[in-house]
Amino acid sequence: MHVNLVLTVVCITRLCPAVCGVNLGTCILQGDPQPPALFKDGDFIIGGSFAIHDYMRTEKHTYTRRPKPLECIGSMNFRDLRFARVLQFAIQEINNSSDLLPGITLGYHIYDTCASVPMVMKVAFQLANGLDLVFNDTDSCAKSAAVLALVGESGSTAAISTSRLFGSFGIPQVSHYATCACLSDKRQYPTFFRTIPSDHHQVAALAQMVKHFGWTWIGTVCSDSDYGNNGMASFLKAAEEEGICVEYSEAYYRTQPRSKLKRVADVIRRSTARVIVAFMSVSDMRFLLEELSQQPPPPMQWIGSEAWVTDPQMLQFNLCIGAMGFAIPRSVIPGFRNFLFDLSSEQVLKFPLLTEFWESSFSCSLKQQTGSFTAMPACNGTEDLRALQNPYTDTSQLRITNMVYKATYAIAHALHGIVCNEKGCGKNLKIDSRKVFDQLKQVNFTKNNYYVSFDSNGDPVATYELVNWQFQGDGSVHCVTVGQYDASQPKGQEFSLSRTIIWYDGSEKVPVSVCSESCPPGTRKAMKKGRPVCCYDCINCAEGEISNETDCYKCLPEYWPNNKKNKCLPKPVEFLSWNEILGIILAASSIAGSLVALSITLVFYKNRASPIVRANNSELSFLLLFSLTLCFLCSLTFIGRPTEWSCMLRHTAFGITFVLCISCVLGKTIVVLMAFKATLPGSNVMKWFGPHQQRLSVFSLTLVQVLICVLWLTISPPFPYNNMQHYKEKIILECSLGSAIGFWAVLGYIGLLAFFCFILAFLARKLPDKFNEAKFISFSMLIFCAVWITFVPAYVSSPGKFTVAVEIFAILASSFGLILCIFAPKCFIIVFRPDQNTKKHLMGKVSTKVH
């Protein structure tokens, strides 16, 4: 800290006479006092602190002479001068008001701190102690502060320095432009208030906006100050939570070496991010843009903080065309524009600050009128502020200006609550600044439709306008409001757009700023080693998986990815249905077979008295035809969506009907053999296998299969089953066997009877031709066995619904084989050769000639 800071010497009885050389109880102000830039006396004094100049004059200290007083130099910030003037205007309004502090005159001491911490601290001490060189107090070295409250500072670093000092003495400070979220900490800054929202809300809004437009690859740059560093740290944390990656993060302050500025500019030029978030003060941002303008980088989208994005002086940089950022809402202060222009040269000469403004604005000298010599021509009195176009006279977007206006009124309302009551206001009351601090906590009013209050942290409700730099018809660049951010809205609804945004390339299409393009459907992200999470490669998802751009997810067993592999769809369920061609053909064949069997039954029934029907055991023939009809019809149970009942019915019906069929064929074969044996002399074999025994054998053989089926259905019956193993992309709805042993026992029993029947028929093949039916039975059993032997490998290897089709085909083929081989020759004789349907012909006694 500078050695020429104002120091308050606390007089101690033992040391003061020797050190101070004055009487006991006397305190001396060390150093030269800093006069206020603008001031007005009053019953109560309000302080004002603004960064009207850019720099503080520096000198090299030799420690051999007294340092020169601190002095602000450099170009004048007309915008901050407007801030100081609105404080004057507000106090003038309050002094003229009959409702607020009636009969009370407020004064002000406004200082230019040029955003320099040494000057800020000097001004803070003066605001606390006053300008008296000597202070006498025989009781204690203490008195009330020179000001009851302060409006300022214009930056977070300056506000932090002032608030640390003021907090110790209970002096309230209401800032119009210090946005650092750190100032909400009441443990460190107990007397700090502000009318501008905390950066906590701004960084959240910026992060939401970046996410809203899909920018995941950005660069950041900030002022190397409390405002920039704290704001950027909060933004980077919020950005990380939103999944935003930062390619680089640089910091710069205007007093740092030019080499640092060039390095930051080169980083921006080389970057691949097309979006850059600049959390900087106006001065720092101007330095950076001037450096970038010398060698412009590729076009990029600038996102600005409220400190610079609405500053009219920044609009000259076309480098930032299309820039966006959050700003304090625009406002209107009635009468303020006229107040700014109501400034004569005589009034200006009273204050060196206004004199400098006048001379700088009109390039003429007022000092020559007082005898001073300057190189500029003398002002002639025709100068008109209304003809100027600079930030001082620009009242089109009163944003921060309104924050000063509200801060001043907040202090006035706090004073009103202390000194005024129903009887009136007392101007002679001694007010302690701590009372003003306590009253500020309760401030709650509306001025010009602008609501003013403070929460427990001294912060207002956060509302912002989203502004966009857009070219106008005349070629100028304006800040256009395109959206809003209201922190009081429900979460997720704070940010809204109300107007079309024009981006840096002049289009309405949102620019893209990503490290890696989004992975196409069916692929997932694979992080690159040593790179941020937003930089990745895309690799294909495994079979049966979908992607959501970040990872692959396996579909549930009942689902399968669509062609784009971005959605799981229910797998198609496949079974042999009635609607498909294969099902229709098999069903038609089944019905046709049953009709053939019924037709033959009808023929046999009409000709039941004929020799050929009677000779071939008509009872077994009718029973065989009945069982064949059931065999044909049982194949229908295999078609359609499997259910619990259909699954149990299809296999058991098939097994029982086929055993009934084979039992009848076996019975006919035994009858043929027994009948031949009965023709031998002395043979009475037929009495052991008569009609009664034939019916019993058929019933017994069928009963065995019924018992097998009952055991199967009791222990582990067939049931519907979604087979998802055979095909990955579809579900086979089939009947699970339940017990494979039961199924193969049913088939095995049928095969055993068929094999036994074939052997007997084969043995009887050489019996007399006219009497012999064994040849047809032998051939039919040969077909039957061939069909079912080939069925086994075909059944096991057939996929999906074709397994059922193979089983139906085997049933139909074997049934048709039986009916054609056994009954077709007899029907042919009955229908087309009735002359052969005689007992003599069947017994072989018809002569060849007759034939």
mmCIF file of C-alpha atoms in Angstrom, residues 587-819:
data_model
loop_
_atom_site.group_PDB
_atom_site.id
_atom_site.type_symbol
_atom_site.label_atom_id
_atom_site.label_comp_id
_atom_site.label_asym_id
_atom_site.label_seq_id
_atom_site.Cartn_x
_atom_site.Cartn_y
_atom_site.Cartn_z
ATOM 1 C CA ALA A 587 -54.675 -76.181 -42.510
ATOM 2 C CA ALA A 588 -56.221 -76.809 -45.920
ATOM 3 C CA SER A 589 -54.299 -80.090 -46.237
ATOM 4 C CA SER A 590 -55.464 -81.130 -42.781
ATOM 5 C CA ILE A 591 -59.086 -80.425 -43.596
ATOM 6 C CA ALA A 592 -58.768 -82.058 -46.990
ATOM 7 C CA GLY A 593 -57.319 -85.188 -45.384
ATOM 8 C CA SER A 594 -60.135 -85.372 -42.858
ATOM 9 C CA LEU A 595 -62.680 -84.935 -45.676
ATOM 10 C CA VAL A 596 -61.033 -87.761 -47.621
ATOM 11 C CA ALA A 597 -61.236 -89.959 -44.527
ATOM 12 C CA LEU A 598 -64.889 -89.104 -44.036
ATOM 13 C CA SER A 599 -65.615 -89.691 -47.716
ATOM 14 C CA ILE A 600 -64.035 -93.135 -47.560
ATOM 15 C CA THR A 601 -66.015 -93.817 -44.393
ATOM 16 C CA LEU A 602 -69.188 -92.843 -46.233
ATOM 17 C CA VAL A 603 -68.295 -95.130 -49.172
ATOM 18 C CA PHE A 604 -67.534 -98.009 -46.837
ATOM 19 C CA TYR A 605 -70.702 -97.417 -44.891
ATOM 20 C CA LYS A 606 -72.852 -97.490 -48.034
ATOM 21 C CA ASN A 607 -71.112 -100.650 -49.144
ATOM 22 C CA ARG A 608 -70.774 -102.224 -45.710
ATOM 23 C CA ALA A 609 -72.523 -105.396 -46.909
ATOM 24 C CA SER A 610 -70.155 -105.797 -49.879
ATOM 25 C CA PRO A 611 -67.598 -108.592 -49.733
ATOM 26 C CA ILE A 612 -64.561 -106.284 -49.894
ATOM 27 C CA VAL A 613 -65.701 -104.292 -46.870
ATOM 28 C CA ARG A 614 -66.728 -107.338 -44.880
ATOM 29 C CA ALA A 615 -63.603 -109.287 -45.849
ATOM 30 C CA ASN A 616 -61.297 -106.601 -44.421
ATOM 31 C CA ASN A 617 -62.681 -106.460 -40.934
ATOM 32 C CA SER A 618 -65.178 -103.639 -41.314
ATOM 33 C CA GLU A 619 -65.224 -102.804 -37.602
ATOM 34 C CA LEU A 620 -61.475 -102.136 -37.484
ATOM 35 C CA SER A 621 -61.707 -100.358 -40.835
ATOM 36 C CA PHE A 622 -64.323 -97.916 -39.528
ATOM 37 C CA LEU A 623 -62.314 -97.420 -36.318
ATOM 38 C CA LEU A 624 -59.172 -96.848 -38.366
ATOM 39 C CA LEU A 625 -60.955 -94.298 -40.581
ATOM 40 C CA PHE A 626 -62.211 -92.522 -37.451
ATOM 41 C CA SER A 627 -58.713 -92.376 -35.969
ATOM 42 C CA LEU A 628 -57.269 -91.108 -39.279
ATOM 43 C CA THR A 629 -59.873 -88.347 -39.316
ATOM 44 C CA LEU A 630 -58.725 -87.354 -35.828
ATOM 45 C CA CYS A 631 -55.096 -87.540 -36.949
ATOM 46 C CA PHE A 632 -55.781 -85.076 -39.748
ATOM 47 C CA LEU A 633 -57.724 -82.758 -37.467
ATOM 48 C CA CYS A 634 -55.228 -82.840 -34.595
ATOM 49 C CA SER A 635 -52.710 -81.099 -36.824
ATOM 50 C CA LEU A 636 -54.935 -77.985 -36.621
ATOM 51 C CA THR A 637 -54.056 -77.630 -32.934
ATOM 52 C CA PHE A 638 -50.473 -76.871 -33.997
ATOM 53 C CA ILE A 639 -51.522 -73.746 -35.931
ATOM 54 C CA GLY A 640 -52.176 -70.392 -34.231
ATOM 55 C CA ARG A 641 -50.792 -68.632 -31.143
ATOM 56 C CA PRO A 642 -49.770 -71.211 -28.575
ATOM 57 C CA THR A 643 -51.702 -71.177 -25.326
ATOM 58 C CA GLU A 644 -51.542 -73.387 -22.269
ATOM 59 C CA TRP A 645 -54.485 -75.487 -23.459
ATOM 60 C CA SER A 646 -53.374 -75.744 -27.066
ATOM 61 C CA CYS A 647 -49.859 -76.772 -26.018
ATOM 62 C CA MET A 648 -51.206 -79.607 -23.840
ATOM 63 C CA LEU A 649 -53.787 -80.633 -26.419
ATOM 64 C CA ARG A 650 -51.631 -80.751 -29.524
ATOM 65 C CA HIS A 651 -49.105 -83.326 -28.339
ATOM 66 C CA THR A 652 -51.465 -85.495 -26.361
ATOM 67 C CA ALA A 653 -54.137 -85.533 -29.100
ATOM 68 C CA PHE A 654 -51.490 -86.361 -31.662
ATOM 69 C CA GLY A 655 -50.019 -89.148 -29.529
ATOM 70 C CA ILE A 656 -53.329 -90.801 -28.618
ATOM 71 C CA THR A 657 -54.919 -90.579 -32.099
ATOM 72 C CA PHE A 658 -51.836 -92.010 -33.766
ATOM 73 C CA VAL A 659 -51.620 -94.877 -31.303
ATOM 74 C CA LEU A 660 -55.314 -95.563 -31.928
ATOM 75 C CA CYS A 661 -54.590 -95.534 -35.659
ATOM 76 C CA ILE A 662 -51.537 -97.813 -35.437
ATOM 77 C CA SER A 663 -53.410 -100.138 -33.021
ATOM 78 C CA CYS A 664 -56.140 -100.575 -35.616
ATOM 79 C CA VAL A 665 -53.586 -101.264 -38.349
ATOM 80 C CA LEU A 666 -51.822 -103.707 -36.049
ATOM 81 C CA GLY A 667 -55.130 -105.396 -35.334
ATOM 82 C CA LYS A 668 -55.910 -105.723 -39.060
ATOM 83 C CA THR A 669 -52.429 -107.190 -39.626
ATOM 84 C CA ILE A 670 -52.925 -109.780 -36.869
ATOM 85 C CA VAL A 671 -56.368 -110.600 -38.255
ATOM 86 C CA VAL A 672 -54.821 -111.332 -41.667
ATOM 87 C CA LEU A 673 -52.274 -113.656 -40.117
ATOM 88 C CA MET A 674 -54.814 -115.346 -37.875
ATOM 89 C CA ALA A 675 -57.265 -115.752 -40.750
ATOM 90 C CA PHE A 676 -54.604 -117.505 -42.836
ATOM 91 C CA LYS A 677 -53.723 -119.761 -39.921
ATOM 92 C CA ALA A 678 -57.412 -120.545 -39.435
ATOM 93 C CA THR A 679 -57.611 -122.076 -42.926
ATOM 94 C CA LEU A 680 -55.213 -124.801 -41.930
ATOM 95 C CA PRO A 681 -56.778 -128.152 -40.953
ATOM 96 C CA GLY A 682 -57.586 -128.464 -37.235
ATOM 97 C CA SER A 683 -56.763 -124.786 -36.465
ATOM 98 C CA ASN A 684 -59.007 -122.940 -34.009
ATOM 99 C CA VAL A 685 -56.776 -119.843 -33.692
ATOM 100 C CA MET A 686 -59.514 -117.388 -34.636
ATOM 101 C CA LYS A 687 -61.356 -118.044 -31.428
ATOM 102 C CA TRP A 688 -58.368 -116.417 -29.633
ATOM 103 C CA PHE A 689 -58.504 -113.305 -31.792
ATOM 104 C CA GLY A 690 -62.067 -112.698 -32.575
ATOM 105 C CA PRO A 691 -63.846 -109.300 -32.681
ATOM 106 C CA HIS A 692 -63.932 -109.055 -28.921
ATOM 107 C CA GLN A 693 -60.190 -109.644 -28.608
ATOM 108 C CA GLN A 694 -59.522 -107.182 -31.452
ATOM 109 C CA ARG A 695 -61.425 -104.413 -29.687
ATOM 110 C CA LEU A 696 -59.674 -105.219 -26.431
ATOM 111 C CA SER A 697 -56.220 -105.110 -28.017
ATOM 112 C CA VAL A 698 -56.935 -101.741 -29.619
ATOM 113 C CA PHE A 699 -58.266 -100.396 -26.333
ATOM 114 C CA SER A 700 -55.325 -101.766 -24.343
ATOM 115 C CA LEU A 701 -52.662 -100.433 -26.677
ATOM 116 C CA THR A 702 -54.328 -97.005 -26.743
ATOM 117 C CA LEU A 703 -54.741 -97.007 -22.962
ATOM 118 C CA VAL A 704 -50.973 -97.303 -22.541
ATOM 119 C CA GLN A 705 -50.497 -94.091 -24.558
ATOM 120 C CA VAL A 706 -53.239 -92.378 -22.561
ATOM 121 C CA LEU A 707 -51.432 -93.269 -19.338
ATOM 122 C CA ILE A 708 -48.130 -91.922 -20.744
ATOM 123 C CA CYS A 709 -49.875 -88.658 -21.680
ATOM 124 C CA VAL A 710 -51.567 -88.363 -18.278
ATOM 125 C CA LEU A 711 -48.228 -88.807 -16.514
ATOM 126 C CA TRP A 712 -46.663 -86.236 -18.846
ATOM 127 C CA LEU A 713 -49.377 -83.664 -18.241
ATOM 128 C CA THR A 714 -49.304 -84.301 -14.505
ATOM 129 C CA ILE A 715 -45.560 -84.135 -13.937
ATOM 130 C CA SER A 716 -44.423 -81.484 -16.432
ATOM 131 C CA PRO A 717 -46.945 -80.464 -19.066
ATOM 132 C CA PRO A 718 -46.128 -78.477 -22.216
ATOM 133 C CA PHE A 719 -46.551 -74.691 -21.923
ATOM 134 C CA PRO A 720 -46.197 -71.583 -24.126
ATOM 135 C CA TYR A 721 -42.629 -70.323 -24.232
ATOM 136 C CA ASN A 722 -40.936 -67.244 -25.697
ATOM 137 C CA ASN A 723 -37.840 -68.635 -27.333
ATOM 138 C CA MET A 724 -35.313 -65.771 -27.533
ATOM 139 C CA GLN A 725 -32.216 -67.927 -27.910
ATOM 140 C CA HIS A 726 -32.645 -69.142 -31.451
ATOM 141 C CA TYR A 727 -33.006 -65.720 -33.033
ATOM 142 C CA LYS A 728 -31.623 -62.511 -31.521
ATOM 143 C CA GLU A 729 -33.902 -60.168 -33.398
ATOM 144 C CA LYS A 730 -37.239 -61.913 -32.894
ATOM 145 C CA ILE A 731 -39.138 -64.074 -30.431
ATOM 146 C CA ILE A 732 -40.299 -67.562 -31.344
ATOM 147 C CA LEU A 733 -43.532 -68.276 -29.527
ATOM 148 C CA GLU A 734 -43.609 -72.031 -29.229
ATOM 149 C CA CYS A 735 -44.801 -74.812 -26.993
ATOM 150 C CA SER A 736 -42.121 -75.974 -24.661
ATOM 151 C CA LEU A 737 -42.250 -79.726 -24.181
ATOM 152 C CA GLY A 738 -42.150 -79.380 -20.418
ATOM 153 C CA SER A 739 -40.761 -82.873 -20.061
ATOM 154 C CA ALA A 740 -38.686 -84.009 -23.032
ATOM 155 C CA ILE A 741 -38.910 -87.564 -21.683
ATOM 156 C CA GLY A 742 -42.695 -87.449 -21.916
ATOM 157 C CA PHE A 743 -42.571 -86.217 -25.526
ATOM 158 C CA TRP A 744 -40.075 -88.813 -26.695
ATOM 159 C CA ALA A 745 -41.928 -91.529 -24.760
ATOM 160 C CA VAL A 746 -45.079 -90.678 -26.733
ATOM 161 C CA LEU A 747 -43.172 -90.754 -30.027
ATOM 162 C CA GLY A 748 -41.227 -93.826 -29.014
ATOM 163 C CA TYR A 749 -44.383 -95.757 -28.213
ATOM 164 C CA ILE A 750 -45.876 -94.822 -31.585
ATOM 165 C CA GLY A 751 -42.676 -95.896 -33.292
ATOM 166 C CA LEU A 752 -42.594 -99.196 -31.412
ATOM 167 C CA LEU A 753 -46.114 -100.087 -32.485
ATOM 168 C CA ALA A 754 -45.424 -99.000 -36.070
ATOM 169 C CA PHE A 755 -42.254 -101.088 -36.199
ATOM 170 C CA PHE A 756 -44.028 -104.141 -34.769
ATOM 171 C CA CYS A 757 -46.877 -103.685 -37.233
ATOM 172 C CA PHE A 758 -44.401 -103.399 -40.105
ATOM 173 C CA ILE A 759 -42.684 -106.659 -39.094
ATOM 174 C CA LEU A 760 -45.958 -108.572 -38.934
ATOM 175 C CA ALA A 761 -47.135 -107.125 -42.247
ATOM 176 C CA PHE A 762 -43.815 -107.985 -43.814
ATOM 177 C CA LEU A 763 -44.141 -111.582 -42.625
ATOM 178 C CA ALA A 764 -47.647 -111.814 -44.103
ATOM 179 C CA ARG A 765 -46.707 -110.387 -47.497
ATOM 180 C CA LYS A 766 -46.553 -113.865 -49.215
ATOM 181 C CA LEU A 767 -50.013 -115.014 -48.238
ATOM 182 C CA PRO A 768 -52.493 -115.593 -51.112
ATOM 183 C CA ASP A 769 -52.843 -112.344 -53.066
ATOM 184 C CA LYS A 770 -56.606 -112.081 -53.256
ATOM 185 C CA PHE A 771 -56.978 -112.524 -49.555
ATOM 186 C CA ASN A 772 -53.882 -110.642 -48.473
ATOM 187 C CA GLU A 773 -54.125 -107.026 -47.118
ATOM 188 C CA ALA A 774 -50.688 -107.297 -45.522
ATOM 189 C CA LYS A 775 -48.905 -105.969 -48.613
ATOM 190 C CA PHE A 776 -50.726 -102.638 -48.375
ATOM 191 C CA ILE A 777 -50.240 -102.484 -44.630
ATOM 192 C CA SER A 778 -46.553 -103.286 -45.047
ATOM 193 C CA PHE A 779 -46.133 -100.506 -47.588
ATOM 194 C CA SER A 780 -48.116 -98.011 -45.511
ATOM 195 C CA MET A 781 -45.975 -98.804 -42.442
ATOM 196 C CA LEU A 782 -42.871 -98.391 -44.552
ATOM 197 C CA ILE A 783 -44.022 -94.896 -45.489
ATOM 198 C CA PHE A 784 -45.033 -94.188 -41.913
ATOM 199 C CA CYS A 785 -41.679 -95.206 -40.480
ATOM 200 C CA ALA A 786 -39.757 -93.380 -43.190
ATOM 201 C CA VAL A 787 -41.676 -90.181 -42.481
ATOM 202 C CA TRP A 788 -41.120 -90.283 -38.718
ATOM 203 C CA ILE A 789 -37.499 -91.365 -38.958
ATOM 204 C CA THR A 790 -36.754 -88.332 -41.149
ATOM 205 C CA PHE A 791 -38.925 -86.200 -38.845
ATOM 206 C CA VAL A 792 -36.520 -86.477 -35.908
ATOM 207 C CA PRO A 793 -33.501 -84.674 -37.463
ATOM 208 C CA ALA A 794 -35.779 -82.252 -39.337
ATOM 209 C CA TYR A 795 -37.635 -81.397 -36.121
ATOM 210 C CA VAL A 796 -34.452 -80.799 -34.169
ATOM 211 C CA SER A 797 -32.791 -78.658 -36.846
ATOM 212 C CA SER A 798 -35.783 -76.626 -38.073
ATOM 213 C CA PRO A 799 -35.829 -73.001 -36.827
ATOM 214 C CA GLY A 800 -38.771 -71.221 -35.269
ATOM 215 C CA LYS A 801 -42.214 -71.808 -36.649
ATOM 216 C CA PHE A 802 -40.829 -74.307 -39.160
ATOM 217 C CA THR A 803 -40.384 -76.771 -36.291
ATOM 218 C CA VAL A 804 -44.161 -76.824 -35.939
ATOM 219 C CA ALA A 805 -44.594 -77.013 -39.714
ATOM 220 C CA VAL A 806 -42.310 -80.081 -39.859
ATOM 221 C CA GLU A 807 -44.361 -81.813 -37.174
ATOM 222 C CA ILE A 808 -47.631 -81.014 -38.995
ATOM 223 C CA PHE A 809 -46.140 -82.249 -42.263
ATOM 224 C CA ALA A 810 -45.090 -85.497 -40.633
ATOM 225 C CA ILE A 811 -48.605 -86.012 -39.231
ATOM 226 C CA LEU A 812 -50.238 -85.287 -42.582
ATOM 227 C CA ALA A 813 -47.736 -87.321 -44.629
ATOM 228 C CA SER A 814 -48.030 -90.416 -42.449
ATOM 229 C CA SER A 815 -51.832 -90.081 -42.309
ATOM 230 C CA PHE A 816 -52.107 -89.720 -46.070
ATOM 231 C CA GLY A 817 -49.734 -92.679 -46.464
ATOM 232 C CA LEU A 818 -51.987 -94.878 -44.340
ATOM 233 C CA ILE A 819 -55.221 -93.826 -45.975
#
